[in-house]
Coordinates of C-alpha atoms in Angstrom, one line a residue:
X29 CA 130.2 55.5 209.5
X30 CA 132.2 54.3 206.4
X31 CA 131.9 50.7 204.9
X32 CA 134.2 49.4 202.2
X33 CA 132.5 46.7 200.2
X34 CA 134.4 44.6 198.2
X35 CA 132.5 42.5 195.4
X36 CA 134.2 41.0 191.5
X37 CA 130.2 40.6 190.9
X38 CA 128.6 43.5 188.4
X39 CA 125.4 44.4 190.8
X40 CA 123.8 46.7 188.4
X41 CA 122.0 46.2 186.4
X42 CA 119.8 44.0 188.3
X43 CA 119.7 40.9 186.4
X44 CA 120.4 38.3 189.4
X45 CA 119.4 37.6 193.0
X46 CA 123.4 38.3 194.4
X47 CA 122.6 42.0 192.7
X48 CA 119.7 42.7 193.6
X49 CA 121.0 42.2 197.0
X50 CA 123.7 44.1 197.0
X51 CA 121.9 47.2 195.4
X52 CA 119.0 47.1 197.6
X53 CA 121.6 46.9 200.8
X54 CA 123.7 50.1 199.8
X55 CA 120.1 51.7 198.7
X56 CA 118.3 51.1 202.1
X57 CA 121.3 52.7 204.2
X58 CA 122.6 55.3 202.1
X59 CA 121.2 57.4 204.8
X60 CA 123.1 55.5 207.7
X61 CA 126.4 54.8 206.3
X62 CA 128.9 56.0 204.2
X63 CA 129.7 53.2 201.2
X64 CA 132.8 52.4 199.0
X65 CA 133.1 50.2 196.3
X66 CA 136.4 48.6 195.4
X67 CA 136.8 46.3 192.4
X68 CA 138.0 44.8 189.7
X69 CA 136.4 45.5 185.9
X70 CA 137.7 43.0 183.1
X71 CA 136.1 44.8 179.8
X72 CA 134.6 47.5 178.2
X73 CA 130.7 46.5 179.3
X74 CA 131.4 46.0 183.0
X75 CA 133.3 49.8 183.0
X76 CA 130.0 50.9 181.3
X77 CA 127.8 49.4 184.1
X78 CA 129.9 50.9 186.7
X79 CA 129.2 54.3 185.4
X80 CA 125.1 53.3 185.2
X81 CA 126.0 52.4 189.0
X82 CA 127.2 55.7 189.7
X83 CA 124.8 57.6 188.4
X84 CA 121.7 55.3 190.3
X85 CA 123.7 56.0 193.5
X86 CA 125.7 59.2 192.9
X87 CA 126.9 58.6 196.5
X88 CA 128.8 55.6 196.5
X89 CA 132.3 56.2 196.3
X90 CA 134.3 53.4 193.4
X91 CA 137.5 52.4 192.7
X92 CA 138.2 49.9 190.1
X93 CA 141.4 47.9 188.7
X94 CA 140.8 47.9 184.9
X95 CA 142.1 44.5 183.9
X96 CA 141.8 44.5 180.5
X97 CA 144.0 46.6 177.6
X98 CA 141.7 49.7 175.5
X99 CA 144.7 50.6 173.5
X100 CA 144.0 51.0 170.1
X101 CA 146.1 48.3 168.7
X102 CA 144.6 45.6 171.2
X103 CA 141.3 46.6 170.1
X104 CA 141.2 46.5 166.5
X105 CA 143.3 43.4 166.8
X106 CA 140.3 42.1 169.3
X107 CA 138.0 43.0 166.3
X108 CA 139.7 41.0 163.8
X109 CA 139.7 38.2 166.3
X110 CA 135.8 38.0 166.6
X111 CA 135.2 38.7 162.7
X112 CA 137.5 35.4 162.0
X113 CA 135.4 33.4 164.8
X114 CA 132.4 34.4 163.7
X115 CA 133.3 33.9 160.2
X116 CA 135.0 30.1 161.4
X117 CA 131.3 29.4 163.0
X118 CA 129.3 30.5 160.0
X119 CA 131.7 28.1 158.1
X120 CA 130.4 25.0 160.9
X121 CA 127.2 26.2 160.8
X122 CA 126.2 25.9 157.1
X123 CA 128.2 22.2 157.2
X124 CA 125.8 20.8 160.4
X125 CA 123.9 22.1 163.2
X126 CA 125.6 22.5 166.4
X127 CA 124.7 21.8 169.5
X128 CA 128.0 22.9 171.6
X129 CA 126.3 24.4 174.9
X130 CA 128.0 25.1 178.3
X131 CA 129.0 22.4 180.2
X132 CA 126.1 20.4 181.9
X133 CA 127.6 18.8 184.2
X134 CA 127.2 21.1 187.2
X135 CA 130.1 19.4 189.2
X136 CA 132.1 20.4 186.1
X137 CA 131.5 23.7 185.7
X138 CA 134.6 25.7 184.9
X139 CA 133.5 27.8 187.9
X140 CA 134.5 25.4 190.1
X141 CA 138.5 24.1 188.9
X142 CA 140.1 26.7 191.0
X143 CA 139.1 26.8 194.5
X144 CA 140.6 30.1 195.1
X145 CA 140.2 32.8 193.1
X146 CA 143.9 34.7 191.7
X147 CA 143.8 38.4 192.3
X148 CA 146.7 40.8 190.0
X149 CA 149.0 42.5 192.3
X150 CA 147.4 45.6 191.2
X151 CA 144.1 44.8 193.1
X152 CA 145.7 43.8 195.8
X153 CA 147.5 46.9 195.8
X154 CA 144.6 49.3 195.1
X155 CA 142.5 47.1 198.0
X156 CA 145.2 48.3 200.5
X157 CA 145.4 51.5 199.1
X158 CA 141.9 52.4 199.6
X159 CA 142.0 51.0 203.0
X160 CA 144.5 54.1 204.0
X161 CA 143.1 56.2 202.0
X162 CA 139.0 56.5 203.3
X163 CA 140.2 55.2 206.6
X164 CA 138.7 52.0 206.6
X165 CA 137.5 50.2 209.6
X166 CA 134.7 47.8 208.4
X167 CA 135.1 46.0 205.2
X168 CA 132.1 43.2 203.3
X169 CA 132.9 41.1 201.1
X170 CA 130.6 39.4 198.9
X171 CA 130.0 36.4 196.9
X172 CA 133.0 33.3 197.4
X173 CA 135.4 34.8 194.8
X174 CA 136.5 37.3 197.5
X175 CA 136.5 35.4 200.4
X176 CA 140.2 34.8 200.3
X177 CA 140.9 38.6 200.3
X178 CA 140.7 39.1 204.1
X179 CA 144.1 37.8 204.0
X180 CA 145.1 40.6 202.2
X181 CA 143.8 43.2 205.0
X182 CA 145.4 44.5 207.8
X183 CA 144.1 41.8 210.7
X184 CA 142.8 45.1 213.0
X185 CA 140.4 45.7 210.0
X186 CA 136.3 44.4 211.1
X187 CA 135.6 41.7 208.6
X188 CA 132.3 40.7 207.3
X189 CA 131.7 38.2 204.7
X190 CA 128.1 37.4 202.8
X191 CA 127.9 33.9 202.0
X192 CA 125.1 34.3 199.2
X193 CA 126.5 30.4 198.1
X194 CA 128.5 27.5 200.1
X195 CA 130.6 26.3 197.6
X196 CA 131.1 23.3 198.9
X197 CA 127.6 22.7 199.8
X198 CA 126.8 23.5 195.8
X199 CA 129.6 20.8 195.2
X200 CA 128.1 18.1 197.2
X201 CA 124.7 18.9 195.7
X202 CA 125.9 18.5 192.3
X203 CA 127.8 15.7 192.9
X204 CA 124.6 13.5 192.8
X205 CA 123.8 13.6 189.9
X206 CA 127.5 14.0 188.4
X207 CA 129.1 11.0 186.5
X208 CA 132.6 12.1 187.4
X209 CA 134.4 9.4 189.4
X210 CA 133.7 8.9 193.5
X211 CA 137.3 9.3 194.4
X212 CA 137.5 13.0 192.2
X213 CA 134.3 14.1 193.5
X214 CA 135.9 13.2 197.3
X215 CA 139.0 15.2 196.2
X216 CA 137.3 18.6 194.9
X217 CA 134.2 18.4 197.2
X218 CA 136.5 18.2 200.4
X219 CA 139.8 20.4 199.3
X220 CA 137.3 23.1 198.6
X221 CA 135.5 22.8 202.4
X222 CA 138.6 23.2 203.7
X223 CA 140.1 25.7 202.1
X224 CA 136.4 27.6 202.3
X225 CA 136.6 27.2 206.0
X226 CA 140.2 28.2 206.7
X227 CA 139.0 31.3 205.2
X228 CA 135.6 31.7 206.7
X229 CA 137.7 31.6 210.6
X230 CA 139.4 34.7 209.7
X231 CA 136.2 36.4 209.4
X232 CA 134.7 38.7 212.6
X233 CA 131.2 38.2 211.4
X234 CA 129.2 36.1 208.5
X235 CA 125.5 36.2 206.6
X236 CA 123.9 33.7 205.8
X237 CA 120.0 33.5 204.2
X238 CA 119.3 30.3 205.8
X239 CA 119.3 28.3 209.3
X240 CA 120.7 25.1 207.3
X241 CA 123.7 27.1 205.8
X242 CA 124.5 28.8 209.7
X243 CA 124.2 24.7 211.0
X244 CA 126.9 23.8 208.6
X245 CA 129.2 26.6 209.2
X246 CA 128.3 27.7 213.4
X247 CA 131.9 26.0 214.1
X248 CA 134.0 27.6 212.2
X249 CA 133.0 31.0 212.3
X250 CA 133.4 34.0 215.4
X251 CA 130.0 35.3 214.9
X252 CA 127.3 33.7 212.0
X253 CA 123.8 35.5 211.6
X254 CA 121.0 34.4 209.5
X255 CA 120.1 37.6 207.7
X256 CA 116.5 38.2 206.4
X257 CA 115.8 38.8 202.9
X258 CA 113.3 40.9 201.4
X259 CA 111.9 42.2 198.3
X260 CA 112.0 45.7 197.6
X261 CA 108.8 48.3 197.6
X262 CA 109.6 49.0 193.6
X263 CA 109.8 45.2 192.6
X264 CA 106.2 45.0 194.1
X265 CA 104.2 45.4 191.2
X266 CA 100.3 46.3 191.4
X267 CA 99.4 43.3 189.9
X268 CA 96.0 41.7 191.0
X269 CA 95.4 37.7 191.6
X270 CA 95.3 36.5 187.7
X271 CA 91.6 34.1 187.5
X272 CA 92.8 33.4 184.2
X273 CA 96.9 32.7 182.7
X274 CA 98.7 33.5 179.6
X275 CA 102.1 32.2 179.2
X276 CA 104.3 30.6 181.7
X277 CA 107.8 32.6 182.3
X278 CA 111.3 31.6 183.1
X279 CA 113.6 34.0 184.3
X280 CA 117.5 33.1 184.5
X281 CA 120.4 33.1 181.8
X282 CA 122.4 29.8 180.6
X283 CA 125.6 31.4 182.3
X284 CA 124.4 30.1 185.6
X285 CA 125.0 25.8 185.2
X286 CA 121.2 25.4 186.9
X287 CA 119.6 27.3 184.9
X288 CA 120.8 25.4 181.8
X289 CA 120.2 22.2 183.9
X290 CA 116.8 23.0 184.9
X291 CA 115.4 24.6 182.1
X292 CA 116.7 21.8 179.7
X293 CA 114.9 19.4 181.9
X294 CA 111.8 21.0 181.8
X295 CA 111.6 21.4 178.0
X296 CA 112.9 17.8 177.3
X297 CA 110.4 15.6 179.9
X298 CA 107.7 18.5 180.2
X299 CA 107.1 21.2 177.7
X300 CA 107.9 19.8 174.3
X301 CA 106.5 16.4 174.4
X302 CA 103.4 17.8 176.1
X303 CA 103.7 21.0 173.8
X304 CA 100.1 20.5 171.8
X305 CA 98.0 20.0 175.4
X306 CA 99.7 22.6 177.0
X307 CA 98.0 25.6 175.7
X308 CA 100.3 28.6 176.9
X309 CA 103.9 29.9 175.2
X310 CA 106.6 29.6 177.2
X311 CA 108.2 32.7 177.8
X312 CA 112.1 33.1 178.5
X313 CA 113.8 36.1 179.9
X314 CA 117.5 36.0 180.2
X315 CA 120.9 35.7 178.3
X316 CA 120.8 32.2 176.1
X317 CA 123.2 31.2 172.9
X318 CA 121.9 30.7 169.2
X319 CA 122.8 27.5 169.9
X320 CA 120.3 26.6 172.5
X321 CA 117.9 28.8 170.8
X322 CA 117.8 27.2 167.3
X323 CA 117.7 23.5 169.6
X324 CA 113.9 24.6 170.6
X325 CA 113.1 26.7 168.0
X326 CA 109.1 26.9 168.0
X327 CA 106.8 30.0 167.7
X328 CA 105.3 28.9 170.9
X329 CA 108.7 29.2 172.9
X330 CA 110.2 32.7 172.9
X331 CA 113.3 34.5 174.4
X332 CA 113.3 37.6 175.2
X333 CA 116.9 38.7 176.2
X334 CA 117.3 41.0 179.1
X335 CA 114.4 43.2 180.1
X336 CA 114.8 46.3 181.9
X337 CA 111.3 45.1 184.3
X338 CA 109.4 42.1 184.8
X339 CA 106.4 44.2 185.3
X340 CA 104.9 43.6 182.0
X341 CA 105.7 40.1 181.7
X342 CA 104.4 38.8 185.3
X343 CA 101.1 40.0 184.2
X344 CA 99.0 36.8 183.8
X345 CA 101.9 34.5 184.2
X346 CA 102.8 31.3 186.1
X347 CA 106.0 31.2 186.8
X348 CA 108.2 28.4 186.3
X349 CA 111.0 26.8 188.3
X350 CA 112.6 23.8 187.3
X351 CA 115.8 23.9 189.4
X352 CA 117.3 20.5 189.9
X353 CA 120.4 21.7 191.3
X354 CA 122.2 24.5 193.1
X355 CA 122.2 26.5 196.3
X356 CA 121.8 29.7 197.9
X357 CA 118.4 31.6 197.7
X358 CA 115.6 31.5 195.5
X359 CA 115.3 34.8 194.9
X360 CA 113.6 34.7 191.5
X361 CA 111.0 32.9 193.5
X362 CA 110.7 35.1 196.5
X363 CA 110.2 38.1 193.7
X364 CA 107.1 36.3 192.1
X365 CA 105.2 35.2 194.8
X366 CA 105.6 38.8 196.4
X367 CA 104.2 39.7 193.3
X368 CA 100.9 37.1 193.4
X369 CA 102.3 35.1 190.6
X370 CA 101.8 31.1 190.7
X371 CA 105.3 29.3 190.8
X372 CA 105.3 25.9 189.0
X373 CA 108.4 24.5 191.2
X374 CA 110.4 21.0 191.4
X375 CA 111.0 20.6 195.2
X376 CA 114.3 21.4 195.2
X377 CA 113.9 24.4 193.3
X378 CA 111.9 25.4 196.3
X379 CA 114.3 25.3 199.1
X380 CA 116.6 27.7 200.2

């Protein structure tokens, strides 16, 4: 059996729940089915990390739309480009210190302006073509920035959509604590239901992770199932029961709204005005600007970047969780308790 999955979200290498998901699916049933990849790369990195993709799962089958220029002329010209920012945010730096971070607004996140995603006619093209091509009878998509493509797809085609995030349910969510105006938040929370809806009928089956995510959408889909979710063998480290702690440890990246949200709340209410009782470091794994960085600058709170395992650094841990808003799994949770690490959680942070 052949399945075509169809995913804009980079699943390797594993730095979030959505990719360790999608990995772990294609790894357990590489046996079973047949899988192809089809999607869309938009620089340089994300065509380097479909190749590191390739060569964990020499199986899987990829086509990719590059949409982004490597001429020669567009790159040196991009190089220029980033010397002169750089250069233009030295220049601002050594006038005053900034503190320009992401949006923090969660109802404002850029992420949400557009609730349906645009797709080049090349994509749409190569989609098709692949479709004809492997002979195609059961397509996935995953993640809401595809879930508009069944409408692309011959309507013979089996279609099964992962919900790993109701959009409008994260709307709603962040709406309470929003400052945007009653009538706007009405407008974006209920144009994007709809239109996720519309698009969730056309579907022959979808996932869910939770029984409160298949309540809100049993009406408007043919067939929902609440799909279990485990953590792999090789992300259960041998780690013992800790009797004694050394650090507590974050794990997410500023990209995701939340995280910024949850982890600025934390330090600003908990950590730093408690920071001379609390006697461990504060260890934080994950992408995060200069900006941020230089804001808590203090040898007892470090980032780390990206790490390649958490082995290492769940070793006598507690792990924090300060997530104040949001939806969709915890899986960063799920991973550490498998794991016999402590989670420090708020109580939203622990739904899901």
């Amino acid at each position: 059996k052949k399945i075509l999955l169809v995913t804009l979200n980079s699943f390797y290498p594993l730095h979030h729940g959505g990719a360790l998901a999608q990995y772990y699916f294609i790894d357990g049933l590489k046996d079973e089915y047949e899988f192809v990849l089809c999607t869309e790369i938009y620089n340089e990195q994300d065509l380097k990390n479909i190749h590191l993709l390739q060569e964990k799962l020499p199986n899987l089958k990829v086509y990719y739309n590059k949409n982004y220029s490597d001429s020669p002329i567009e790159k040196t010209l991009r190089k220029q480009v980033k010397k002169y920012l750089l250069k233009l945010i030295n220049s601002f730096k050594n006038k005053k210190k900034t503190n320009e971070l992401p949006c923090e607004d969660d109802f404002l996140d850029p992420y949400f302006k557009d609730i349906n995603p645009k797709y080049s006619e090349d994509f749409i093209t190569l989609l098709n073509k692949v479709v004809l091509e492997e002979n195609i009878q059961l397509v996935q998509f995953d993640f809401y920035d595809t879930i508009d493509l069944c409408f692309s797809l011959p309507k013979d085609l089996v279609k099964i959509f992962v919900h790993h995030e109701l959009r409008f349910k994260r709307l709603e969510l962040a709406s309470k604590k929003s400052e945007v105006s009653a009538v706007y938040k009405q407008y974006l929370i209920k144009k994007t239901e709809a239109f996720e809806r519309a698009c969730l009928r056309e579907m022959d089956y979808v996932l869910v992770f939770n029984e409160e995510d298949k309540k809100l959408l049993a009406s408007d889909c043919q067939q929902i199932i609440v799909s279990p979710f485990a953590i792999p063998e090789e992300l259960i480290f041998s780690i013992d029961f800790s009797t004694e702690f050394h650090q507590l440890l974050f794990v997410g990246g500023e990209g995701h709204t939340p995280n910024l949200l949850g982890l600025r709340w934390f330090l600003d209410n908990i950590y730093m005005p408690n920071i001379d009782k609390i006697s461990y470091p504060l260890h934080i794994i994950g992408q995060w600007s200069e900006a941020f960085k230089e804001e808590y600058k203090h040898n007892k709170i470090v980032f780390l970047g990206y790490v390649d395992s958490l082995e290492k650094h769940f070793s006598q841990a507690i792990f924090v969780n300060p997530i104040l808003t949001g939806a969709g799994l915890r899986t960063k949770v799920l991973h550490a308790m498998v794991n016999k690490i402590p989670v420090l959680s708020t109580s939203f942070g622990a739904e899901g």
